Amino acid sequence: MIAKGKAIAHGGNAIEYVLREGKLGRIIATNLLGSTDPGEIRFEFEIVNRHNERCKNKYLRFEIGIAPQDETKLRPGDLLNIVRSFANKMHLGEHQ
């Protein structure tokens, strides 16, 4: 597994891209959000980010890459456990 992250200015677009282009096709997990709909998530992000007027890149985008030979070994729920473990190690528990 390899993970990379980047601060971006277009968090809502990133969510829509992943779902629209079929990269993943579904949301694995959310934190401190009231919806799983991409449009509503974007709206929730924007409400919180209104408090960060001086910050340009207000969103953190993380991509976790799993080797193709390992993808077939994942059981249901393993991907969720990987995502939650990664988020905890990055101290993102108190963030959307």
Coordinates of C-alpha atoms in Angstrom, one line a residue:
M1 CA 0.0 0.0 0.0
I2 CA 1.2 3.5 -0.9
A3 CA -0.5 6.6 0.2
K4 CA 0.0 10.1 -1.0
G5 CA -1.6 13.4 -0.1
K6 CA -1.9 16.9 -1.4
A7 CA -3.6 20.1 -0.4
I8 CA -6.1 21.2 -3.1
A9 CA -8.5 24.0 -3.7
H10 CA -11.3 21.9 -5.2
G11 CA -12.4 19.3 -2.8
G12 CA -15.9 19.0 -4.1
N13 CA -14.7 18.5 -7.6
A14 CA -12.3 15.8 -6.4
I15 CA -15.2 13.8 -4.9
E16 CA -17.3 14.2 -8.1
Y17 CA -14.4 13.1 -10.3
V18 CA -13.8 9.9 -8.4
L19 CA -17.5 9.0 -8.6
R20 CA -18.1 10.2 -12.1
E21 CA -15.1 8.7 -13.8
G22 CA -15.5 5.3 -12.2
K23 CA -12.2 5.4 -10.4
L24 CA -13.9 4.0 -7.3
G25 CA -17.6 4.4 -7.9
R26 CA -18.5 4.7 -4.3
I27 CA -17.7 6.4 -1.1
I28 CA -15.9 4.1 1.4
A29 CA -16.3 6.2 4.5
T30 CA -17.1 9.7 5.8
N31 CA -16.2 11.5 9.0
L32 CA -18.3 14.4 10.6
L33 CA -20.5 14.6 7.5
G34 CA -24.3 14.3 7.4
S35 CA -24.6 13.0 3.9
T36 CA -23.0 10.6 1.4
D37 CA -24.3 12.5 -1.6
P38 CA -21.4 14.3 -3.4
G39 CA -23.3 17.5 -3.9
E40 CA -24.3 17.7 -0.3
I41 CA -20.8 16.8 0.9
R42 CA -19.5 19.6 -1.2
F43 CA -22.0 22.0 0.4
E44 CA -20.9 20.8 3.9
F45 CA -17.3 21.4 3.0
E46 CA -18.0 24.9 1.8
I47 CA -19.9 25.8 5.0
V48 CA -16.9 24.8 7.2
N49 CA -14.3 26.4 4.8
R50 CA -16.0 29.8 5.0
H51 CA -14.1 30.1 8.2
N52 CA -10.8 29.8 6.4
E53 CA -10.8 32.9 4.3
R54 CA -7.0 33.3 3.9
C55 CA -6.4 29.7 3.0
K56 CA -6.3 28.9 -0.7
N57 CA -6.0 25.1 -0.6
K58 CA -8.5 24.2 2.0
Y59 CA -8.9 20.5 1.2
L60 CA -6.6 17.5 1.8
R61 CA -6.8 14.9 -0.9
F62 CA -5.4 11.5 0.0
E63 CA -5.0 8.6 -2.4
I64 CA -4.3 5.1 -1.1
G65 CA -2.9 2.8 -3.7
I66 CA -3.2 -0.9 -3.3
A67 CA -1.2 -3.3 -5.5
P68 CA -3.5 -5.0 -8.1
Q69 CA -2.3 -8.4 -6.8
D70 CA -3.4 -7.5 -3.3
E71 CA -6.9 -6.1 -4.3
T72 CA -8.2 -9.6 -4.9
K73 CA -7.1 -10.6 -1.4
L74 CA -9.2 -8.0 0.3
R75 CA -12.3 -9.2 2.1
P76 CA -15.4 -7.1 2.5
G77 CA -14.7 -4.5 5.1
D78 CA -10.9 -4.5 4.7
L79 CA -10.9 -1.4 2.6
L80 CA -12.9 0.4 5.2
N81 CA -10.4 -0.7 7.9
I82 CA -7.5 0.5 5.8
V83 CA -9.1 3.9 5.3
R84 CA -10.0 4.3 9.0
S85 CA -6.5 3.2 10.1
F86 CA -4.9 5.6 7.7
A87 CA -7.1 8.5 8.9
N88 CA -6.3 7.8 12.5
K89 CA -2.6 7.6 11.9
M90 CA -2.8 11.0 10.1
H91 CA -4.7 12.4 13.1
L92 CA -7.8 13.3 11.0
G93 CA -10.4 12.1 13.4
E94 CA -11.6 15.6 14.2
H95 CA -11.9 16.7 10.6
Q96 CA -14.3 16.1 7.8

